[in-house]
CSV table of C-alpha atoms in Angstrom, one decimal:
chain,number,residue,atom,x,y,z
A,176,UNK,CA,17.9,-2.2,-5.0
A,177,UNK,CA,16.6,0.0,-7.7
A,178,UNK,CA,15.5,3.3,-7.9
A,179,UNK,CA,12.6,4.7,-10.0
A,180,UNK,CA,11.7,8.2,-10.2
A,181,UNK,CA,8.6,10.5,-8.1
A,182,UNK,CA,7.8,12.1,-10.5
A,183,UNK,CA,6.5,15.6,-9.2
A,184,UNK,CA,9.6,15.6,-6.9
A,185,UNK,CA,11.8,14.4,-9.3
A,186,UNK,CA,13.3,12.1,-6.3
A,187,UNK,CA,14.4,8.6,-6.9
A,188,UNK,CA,13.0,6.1,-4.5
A,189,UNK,CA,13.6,2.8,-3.9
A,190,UNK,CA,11.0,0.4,-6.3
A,191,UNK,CA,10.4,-2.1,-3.4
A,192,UNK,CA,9.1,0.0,-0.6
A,193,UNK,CA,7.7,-1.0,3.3
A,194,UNK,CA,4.3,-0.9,3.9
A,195,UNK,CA,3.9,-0.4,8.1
A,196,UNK,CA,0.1,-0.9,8.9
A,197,UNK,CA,1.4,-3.9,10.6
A,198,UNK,CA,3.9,-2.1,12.8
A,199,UNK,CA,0.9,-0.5,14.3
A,200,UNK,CA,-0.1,-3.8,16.3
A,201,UNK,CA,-3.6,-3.7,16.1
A,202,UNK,CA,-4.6,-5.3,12.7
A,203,UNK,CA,-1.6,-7.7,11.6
A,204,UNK,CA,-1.1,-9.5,14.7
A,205,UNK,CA,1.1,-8.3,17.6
A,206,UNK,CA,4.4,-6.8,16.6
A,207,UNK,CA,6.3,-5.9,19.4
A,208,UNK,CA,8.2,-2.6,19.6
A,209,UNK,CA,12.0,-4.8,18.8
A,210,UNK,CA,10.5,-6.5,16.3
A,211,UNK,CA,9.1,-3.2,14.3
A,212,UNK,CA,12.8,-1.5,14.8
A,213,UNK,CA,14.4,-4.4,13.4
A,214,UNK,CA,12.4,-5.3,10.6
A,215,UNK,CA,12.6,-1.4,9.8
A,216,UNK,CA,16.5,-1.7,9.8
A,217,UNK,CA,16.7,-4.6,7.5
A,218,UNK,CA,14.9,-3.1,5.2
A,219,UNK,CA,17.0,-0.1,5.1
A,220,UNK,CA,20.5,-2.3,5.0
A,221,UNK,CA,18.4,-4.0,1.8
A,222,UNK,CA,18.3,-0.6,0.0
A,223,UNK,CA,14.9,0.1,0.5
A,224,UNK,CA,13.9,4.0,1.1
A,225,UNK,CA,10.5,4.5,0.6
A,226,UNK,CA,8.3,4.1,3.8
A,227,UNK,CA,4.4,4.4,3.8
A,228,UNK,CA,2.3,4.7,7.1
A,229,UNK,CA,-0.6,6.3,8.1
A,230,UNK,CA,-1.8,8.2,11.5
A,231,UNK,CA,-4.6,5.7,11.8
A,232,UNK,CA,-1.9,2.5,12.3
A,233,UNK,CA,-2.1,1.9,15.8
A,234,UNK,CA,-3.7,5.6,16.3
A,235,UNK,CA,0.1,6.5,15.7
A,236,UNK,CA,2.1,3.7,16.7
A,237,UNK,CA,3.7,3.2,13.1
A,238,UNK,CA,4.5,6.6,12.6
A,239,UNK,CA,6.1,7.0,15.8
A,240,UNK,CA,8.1,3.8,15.7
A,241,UNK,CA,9.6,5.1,11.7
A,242,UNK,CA,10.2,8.4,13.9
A,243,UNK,CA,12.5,6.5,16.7
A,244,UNK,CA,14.0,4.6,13.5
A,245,UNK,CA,15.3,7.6,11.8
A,246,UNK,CA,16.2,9.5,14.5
A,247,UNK,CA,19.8,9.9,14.3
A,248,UNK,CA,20.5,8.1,11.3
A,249,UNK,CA,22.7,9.8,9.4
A,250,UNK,CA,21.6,8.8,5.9
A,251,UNK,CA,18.1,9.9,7.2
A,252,UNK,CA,17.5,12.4,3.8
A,253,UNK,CA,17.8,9.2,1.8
A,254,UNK,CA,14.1,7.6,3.2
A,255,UNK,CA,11.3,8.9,1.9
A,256,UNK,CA,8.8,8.9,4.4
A,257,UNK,CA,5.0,8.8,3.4
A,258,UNK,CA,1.8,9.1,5.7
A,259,UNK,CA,-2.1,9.4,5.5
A,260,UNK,CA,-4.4,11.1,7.1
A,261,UNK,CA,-8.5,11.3,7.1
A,262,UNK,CA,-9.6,8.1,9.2
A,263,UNK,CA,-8.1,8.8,12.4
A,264,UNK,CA,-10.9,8.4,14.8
A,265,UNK,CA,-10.5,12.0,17.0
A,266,UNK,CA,-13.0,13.8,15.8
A,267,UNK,CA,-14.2,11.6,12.8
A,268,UNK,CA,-16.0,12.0,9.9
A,269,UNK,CA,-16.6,14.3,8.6
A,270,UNK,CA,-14.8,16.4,10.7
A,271,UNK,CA,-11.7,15.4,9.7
A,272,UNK,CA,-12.5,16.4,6.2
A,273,UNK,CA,-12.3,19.9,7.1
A,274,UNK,CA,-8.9,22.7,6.6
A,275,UNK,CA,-8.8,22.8,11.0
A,276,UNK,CA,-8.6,19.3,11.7
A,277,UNK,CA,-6.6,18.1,8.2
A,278,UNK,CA,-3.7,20.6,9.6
A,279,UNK,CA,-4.2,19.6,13.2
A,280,UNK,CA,-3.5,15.5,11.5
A,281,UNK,CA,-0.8,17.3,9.6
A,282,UNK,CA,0.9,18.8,12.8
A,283,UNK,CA,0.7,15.4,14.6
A,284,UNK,CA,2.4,13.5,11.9
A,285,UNK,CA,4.7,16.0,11.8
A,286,UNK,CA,5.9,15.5,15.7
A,287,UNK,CA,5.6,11.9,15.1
A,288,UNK,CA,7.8,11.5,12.3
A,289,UNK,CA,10.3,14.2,13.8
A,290,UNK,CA,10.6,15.6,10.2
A,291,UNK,CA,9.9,19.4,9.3
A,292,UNK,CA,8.1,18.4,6.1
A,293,UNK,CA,6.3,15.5,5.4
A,294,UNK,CA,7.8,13.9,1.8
A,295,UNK,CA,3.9,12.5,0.9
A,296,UNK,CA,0.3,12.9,2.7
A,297,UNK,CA,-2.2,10.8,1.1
A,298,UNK,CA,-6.3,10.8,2.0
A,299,UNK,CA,-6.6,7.4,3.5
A,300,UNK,CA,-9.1,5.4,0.9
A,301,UNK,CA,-12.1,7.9,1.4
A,302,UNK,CA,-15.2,7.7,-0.3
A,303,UNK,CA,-15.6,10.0,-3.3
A,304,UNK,CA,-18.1,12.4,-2.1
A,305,UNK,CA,-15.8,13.0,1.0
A,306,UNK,CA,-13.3,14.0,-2.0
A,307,UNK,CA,-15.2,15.1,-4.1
A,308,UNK,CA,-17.6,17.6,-2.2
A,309,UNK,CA,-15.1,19.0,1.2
A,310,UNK,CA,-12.6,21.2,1.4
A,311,UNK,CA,-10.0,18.8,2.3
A,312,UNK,CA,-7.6,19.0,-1.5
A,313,UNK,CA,-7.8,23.0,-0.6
A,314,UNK,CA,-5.9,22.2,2.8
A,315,UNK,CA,-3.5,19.7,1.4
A,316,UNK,CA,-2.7,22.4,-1.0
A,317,UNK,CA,-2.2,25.0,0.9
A,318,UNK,CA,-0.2,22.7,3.2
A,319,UNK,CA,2.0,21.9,0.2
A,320,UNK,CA,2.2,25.6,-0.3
A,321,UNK,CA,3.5,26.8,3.0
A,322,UNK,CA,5.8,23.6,2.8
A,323,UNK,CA,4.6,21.7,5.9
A,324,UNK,CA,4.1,18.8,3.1
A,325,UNK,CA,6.3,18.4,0.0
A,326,UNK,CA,3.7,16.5,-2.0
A,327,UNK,CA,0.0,15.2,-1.5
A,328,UNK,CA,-1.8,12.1,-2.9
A,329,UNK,CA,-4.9,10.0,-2.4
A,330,UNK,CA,-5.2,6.1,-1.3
A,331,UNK,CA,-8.1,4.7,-3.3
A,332,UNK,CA,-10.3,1.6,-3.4
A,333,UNK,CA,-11.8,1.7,-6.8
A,334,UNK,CA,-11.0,2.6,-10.1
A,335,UNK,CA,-14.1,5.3,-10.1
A,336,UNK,CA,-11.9,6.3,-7.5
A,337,UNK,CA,-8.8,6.9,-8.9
A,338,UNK,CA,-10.2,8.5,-12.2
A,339,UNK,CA,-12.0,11.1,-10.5
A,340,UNK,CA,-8.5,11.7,-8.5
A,341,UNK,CA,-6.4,12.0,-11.8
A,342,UNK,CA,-8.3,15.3,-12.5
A,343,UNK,CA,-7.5,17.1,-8.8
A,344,UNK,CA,-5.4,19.7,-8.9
A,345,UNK,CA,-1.5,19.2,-7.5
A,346,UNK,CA,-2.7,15.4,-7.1
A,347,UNK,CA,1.2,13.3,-6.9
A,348,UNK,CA,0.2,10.3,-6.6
A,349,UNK,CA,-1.9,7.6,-6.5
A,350,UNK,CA,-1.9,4.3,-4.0
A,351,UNK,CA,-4.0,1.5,-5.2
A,352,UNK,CA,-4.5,-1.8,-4.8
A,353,UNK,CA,-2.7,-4.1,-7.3
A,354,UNK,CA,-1.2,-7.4,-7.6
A,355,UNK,CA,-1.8,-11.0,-10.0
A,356,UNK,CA,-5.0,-11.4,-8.6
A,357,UNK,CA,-6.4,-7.2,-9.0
A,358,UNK,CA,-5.1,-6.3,-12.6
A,359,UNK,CA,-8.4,-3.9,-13.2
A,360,UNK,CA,-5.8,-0.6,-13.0
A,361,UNK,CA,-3.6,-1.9,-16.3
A,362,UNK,CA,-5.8,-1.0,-19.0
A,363,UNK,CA,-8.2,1.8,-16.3
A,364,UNK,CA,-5.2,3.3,-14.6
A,365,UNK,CA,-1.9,3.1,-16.2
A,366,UNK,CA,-1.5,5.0,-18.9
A,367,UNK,CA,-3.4,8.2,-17.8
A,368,UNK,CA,-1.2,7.8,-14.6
A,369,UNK,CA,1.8,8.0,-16.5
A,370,UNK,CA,1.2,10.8,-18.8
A,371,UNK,CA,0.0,13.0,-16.4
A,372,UNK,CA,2.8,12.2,-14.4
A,373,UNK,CA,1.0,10.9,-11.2
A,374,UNK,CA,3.2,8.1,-9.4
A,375,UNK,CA,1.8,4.9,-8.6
A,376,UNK,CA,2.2,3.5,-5.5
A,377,UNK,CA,1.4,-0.2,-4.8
A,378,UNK,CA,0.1,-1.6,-1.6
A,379,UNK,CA,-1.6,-5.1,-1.1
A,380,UNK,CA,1.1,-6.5,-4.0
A,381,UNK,CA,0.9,-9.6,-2.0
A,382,UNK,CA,-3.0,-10.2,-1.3
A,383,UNK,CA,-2.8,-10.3,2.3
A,384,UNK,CA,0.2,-12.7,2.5
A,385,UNK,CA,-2.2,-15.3,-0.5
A,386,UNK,CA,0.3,-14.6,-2.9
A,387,UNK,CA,3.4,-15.9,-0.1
A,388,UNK,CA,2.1,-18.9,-0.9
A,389,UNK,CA,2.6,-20.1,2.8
A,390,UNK,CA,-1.0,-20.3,3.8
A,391,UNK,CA,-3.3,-23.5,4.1
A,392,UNK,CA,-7.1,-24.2,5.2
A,393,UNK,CA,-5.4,-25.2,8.7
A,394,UNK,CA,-3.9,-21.5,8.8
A,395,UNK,CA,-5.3,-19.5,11.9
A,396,UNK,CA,-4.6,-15.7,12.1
A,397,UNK,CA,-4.8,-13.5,15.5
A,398,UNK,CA,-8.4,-12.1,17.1
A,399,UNK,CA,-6.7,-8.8,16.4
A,400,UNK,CA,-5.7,-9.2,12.6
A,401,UNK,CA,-7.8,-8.6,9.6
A,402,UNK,CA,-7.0,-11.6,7.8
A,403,UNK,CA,-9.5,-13.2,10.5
A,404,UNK,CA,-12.0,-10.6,11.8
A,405,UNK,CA,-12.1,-8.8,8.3
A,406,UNK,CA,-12.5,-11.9,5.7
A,407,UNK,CA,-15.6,-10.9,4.6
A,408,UNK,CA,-15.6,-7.3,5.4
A,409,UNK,CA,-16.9,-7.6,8.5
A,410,UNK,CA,-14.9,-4.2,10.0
A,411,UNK,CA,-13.6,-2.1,6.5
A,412,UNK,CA,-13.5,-2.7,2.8
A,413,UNK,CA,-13.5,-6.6,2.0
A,414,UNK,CA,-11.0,-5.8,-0.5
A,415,UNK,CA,-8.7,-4.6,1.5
A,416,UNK,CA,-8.4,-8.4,3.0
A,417,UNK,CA,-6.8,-11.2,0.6
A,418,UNK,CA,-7.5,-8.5,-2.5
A,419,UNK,CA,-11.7,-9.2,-2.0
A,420,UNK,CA,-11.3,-13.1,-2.6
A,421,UNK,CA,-12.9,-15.7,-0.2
A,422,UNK,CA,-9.7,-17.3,1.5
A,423,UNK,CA,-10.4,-20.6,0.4
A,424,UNK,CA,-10.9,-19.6,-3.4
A,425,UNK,CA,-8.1,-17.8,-2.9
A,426,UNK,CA,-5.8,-20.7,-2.0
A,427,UNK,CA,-7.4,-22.6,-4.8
A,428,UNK,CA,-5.9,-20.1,-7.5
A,429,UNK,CA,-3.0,-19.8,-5.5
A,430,UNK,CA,-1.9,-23.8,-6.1
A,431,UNK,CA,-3.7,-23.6,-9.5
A,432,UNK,CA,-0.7,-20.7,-10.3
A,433,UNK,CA,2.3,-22.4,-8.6
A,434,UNK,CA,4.1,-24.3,-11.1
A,435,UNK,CA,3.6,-21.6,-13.7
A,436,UNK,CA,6.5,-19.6,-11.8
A,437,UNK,CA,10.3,-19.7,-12.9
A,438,UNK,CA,12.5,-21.7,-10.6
A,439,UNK,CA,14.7,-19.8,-8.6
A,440,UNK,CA,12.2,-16.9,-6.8
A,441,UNK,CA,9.6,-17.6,-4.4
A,442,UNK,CA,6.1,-16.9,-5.3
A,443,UNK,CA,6.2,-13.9,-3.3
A,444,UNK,CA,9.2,-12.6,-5.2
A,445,UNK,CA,7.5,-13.8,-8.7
A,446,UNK,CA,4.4,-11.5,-7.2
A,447,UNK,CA,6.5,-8.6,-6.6
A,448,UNK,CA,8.5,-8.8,-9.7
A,449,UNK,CA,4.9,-9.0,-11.3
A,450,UNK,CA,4.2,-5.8,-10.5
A,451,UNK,CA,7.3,-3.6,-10.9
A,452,UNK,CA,7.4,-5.4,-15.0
A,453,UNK,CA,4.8,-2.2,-15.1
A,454,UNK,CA,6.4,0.8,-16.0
A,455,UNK,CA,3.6,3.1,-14.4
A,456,UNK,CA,4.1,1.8,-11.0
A,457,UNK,CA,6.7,4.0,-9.3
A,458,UNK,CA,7.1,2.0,-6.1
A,459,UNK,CA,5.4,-1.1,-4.7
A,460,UNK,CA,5.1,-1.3,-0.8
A,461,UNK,CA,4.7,-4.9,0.7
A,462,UNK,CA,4.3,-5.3,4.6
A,463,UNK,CA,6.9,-6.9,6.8
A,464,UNK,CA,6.3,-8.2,10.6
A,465,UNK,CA,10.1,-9.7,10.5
A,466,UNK,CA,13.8,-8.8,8.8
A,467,UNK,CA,13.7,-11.7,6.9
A,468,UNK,CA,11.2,-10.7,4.9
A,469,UNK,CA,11.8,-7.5,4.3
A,470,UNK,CA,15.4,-8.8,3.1
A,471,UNK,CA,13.4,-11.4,0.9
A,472,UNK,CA,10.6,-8.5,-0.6
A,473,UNK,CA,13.8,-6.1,-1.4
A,474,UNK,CA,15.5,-9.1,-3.4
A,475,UNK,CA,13.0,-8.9,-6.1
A,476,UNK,CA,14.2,-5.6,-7.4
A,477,UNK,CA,17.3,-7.8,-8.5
A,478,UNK,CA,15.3,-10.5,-10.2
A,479,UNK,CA,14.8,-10.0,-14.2
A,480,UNK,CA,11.1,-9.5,-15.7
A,481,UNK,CA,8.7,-12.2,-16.0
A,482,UNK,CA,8.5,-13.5,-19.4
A,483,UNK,CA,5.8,-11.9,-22.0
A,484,UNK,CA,4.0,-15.5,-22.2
A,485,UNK,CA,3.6,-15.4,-18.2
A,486,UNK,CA,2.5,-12.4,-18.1
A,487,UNK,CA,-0.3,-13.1,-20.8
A,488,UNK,CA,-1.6,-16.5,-19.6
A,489,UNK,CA,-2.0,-14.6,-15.6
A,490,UNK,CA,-3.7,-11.9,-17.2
A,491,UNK,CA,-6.1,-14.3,-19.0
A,492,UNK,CA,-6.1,-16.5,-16.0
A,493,UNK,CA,-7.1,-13.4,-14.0
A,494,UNK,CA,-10.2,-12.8,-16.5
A,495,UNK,CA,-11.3,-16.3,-16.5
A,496,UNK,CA,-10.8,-17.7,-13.0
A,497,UNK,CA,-10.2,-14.7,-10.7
A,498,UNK,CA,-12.2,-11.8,-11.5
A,499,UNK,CA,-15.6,-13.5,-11.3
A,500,UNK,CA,-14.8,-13.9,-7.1
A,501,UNK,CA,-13.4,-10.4,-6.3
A,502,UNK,CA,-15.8,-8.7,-4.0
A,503,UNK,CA,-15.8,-5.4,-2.8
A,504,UNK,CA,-14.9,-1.8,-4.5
A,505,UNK,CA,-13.5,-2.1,-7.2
């Protein structure tokens, strides 16, 4: 596994991370309490160090089970442990905006995690005017300040978004939405990022599993996962569910993609590898339900970049075939 830097820590993490929404149980299917431990475990064995959660999975579920995991461990310094805060549900918006309840969040991730400081706190893909107009960068500052959290950063769902972000004060990073089919943040994102220092942190790198390449039309997910109750945005941001693309079109681009691939990495590794060719992003976080494929997502930090000529026939495929379906902010 490789390591790029944070760069307002100036700590190395590991550039394939775990994403643990689905640890929480209640969006991604049923993951049983084993299954969660073990898949956390694998990922550590493959190198990985860089775990991102949030108080809303499972109203605290994930967080808790990355607390049991590193509990005793005694390379537990070398995870870096990120969390989010700002949809939990007790009290709500816009409560939750405010200095009282964003330290109250704080505390509880806190006792969760079982850590003194929290590496990362990130709002949790919040509309701009909740950013933009409450208090709630003064309390993650003053947070960071009495050294409860070691760094904050903001989740976003558009590129609006994520500009107004780059100009808040003490801002560490930014966790966006990026993968073959959402390439928007290349020429809007990237290089501002970098220069001002801000990591990027990659979530969805995998569309909802799209990008696996394992899905059919015969596919059927659980009642209580997103990729069936959320398809077309029915519960949260569309975009958050197979990167804002109808499943079927989605599958469609998927096989139209396939053979363009070199032999020797699966399609999700070819994803992955996709995104870390970027120098801006710092880490990218795919979920895992099993080890397996948390072993399989790790082994793409060992793969070598794609080739240039890839790399510019996706990005004109992604202007031509893909961009005209996204739906969603964006």
């Amino acid at each position: 596994m490789k390591d790029r830097m944070f760069p307002c820590l100036q700590r190395a993490v590991s550039e394939i991370g775990l994403g643990t929404w689905q640890l929480g149980g209640t969006e991604w299917g049923d993951v049983s309490e084993r299954e969660a431990l073990d898949t956390l475990a694998a990922a550590a064995d493959a190198g990985i160090t860089f775990l991102d959660t949030a108080d809303i999975y499972g109203l605290g579920r994930s967080e808790s089970l990355i607390g049991r995991f590193l509990q005793g461990r005694p390379d537990r310094d070398r995870f870096f442990t990120a969390t989010k805060l700002g949809r939990h549900p007790e009290p709500g918006w816009p409560a939750n905006f405010t200095r009282d309840v964003v330290r109250r969040h704080t505390e509880n991730s806190l006792r969760r995690l079982g850590v003194d400081a929290l590496d990362l706190t990130q709002t949790h893909s919040l509309p701009l005017e909740a950013m933009r107009d409450t208090p709630i960068f003064d309390a993650l500052r003053e947070l960071r300040d009495e050294g409860k959290i070691k760094a904050f950063g903001a989740s976003v769902e558009s590129m609006e978004e994520a500009r107004f972000c780059l100009g808040v004060e003490g801002m560490a990073s930014l966790q966006i939405i990026f993968n073959i089919f959402r390439q928007k943040p290349i020429d809007e994102l990237f290089d501002e990022a970098k220069a001002k220092g801000i990591a990027i942190i990659v979530r969805l790198p995998l569309a909802s599993g799209l990008l696996a390449g394992k899905f059919t039309r015969d596919t059927q997910f659980p009642p209580n996962d997103h990729r069936n109750f959320n398809r077309d945005g029915e519960k949260f941001n569309v975009g958050e569910t197979f990167a804002g693309l109808p499943f079927r079109k989605g599958l469609e681009l998927v096989d139209r993609m396939r053979p363009w691939f070199p032999e020797g990495m699966s399609l999700a590794q070819a994803a992955l590898r996709w995104c870390l060719d970027f120098s801006a992003v710092t880490t990218v976080i795919p979920g895992a339900r099993r080890p397996d494929q948390a072993r399989s997502n790790a082994a793409a930090s060992d793969l070598p970049p794609l080739p240039g000529e890839l790399h510019s026939r996706l990005g004109r495929f992604y202007e031509r075939a893909v961009a005209p379906h996204i739906r969603g902010k964006y």
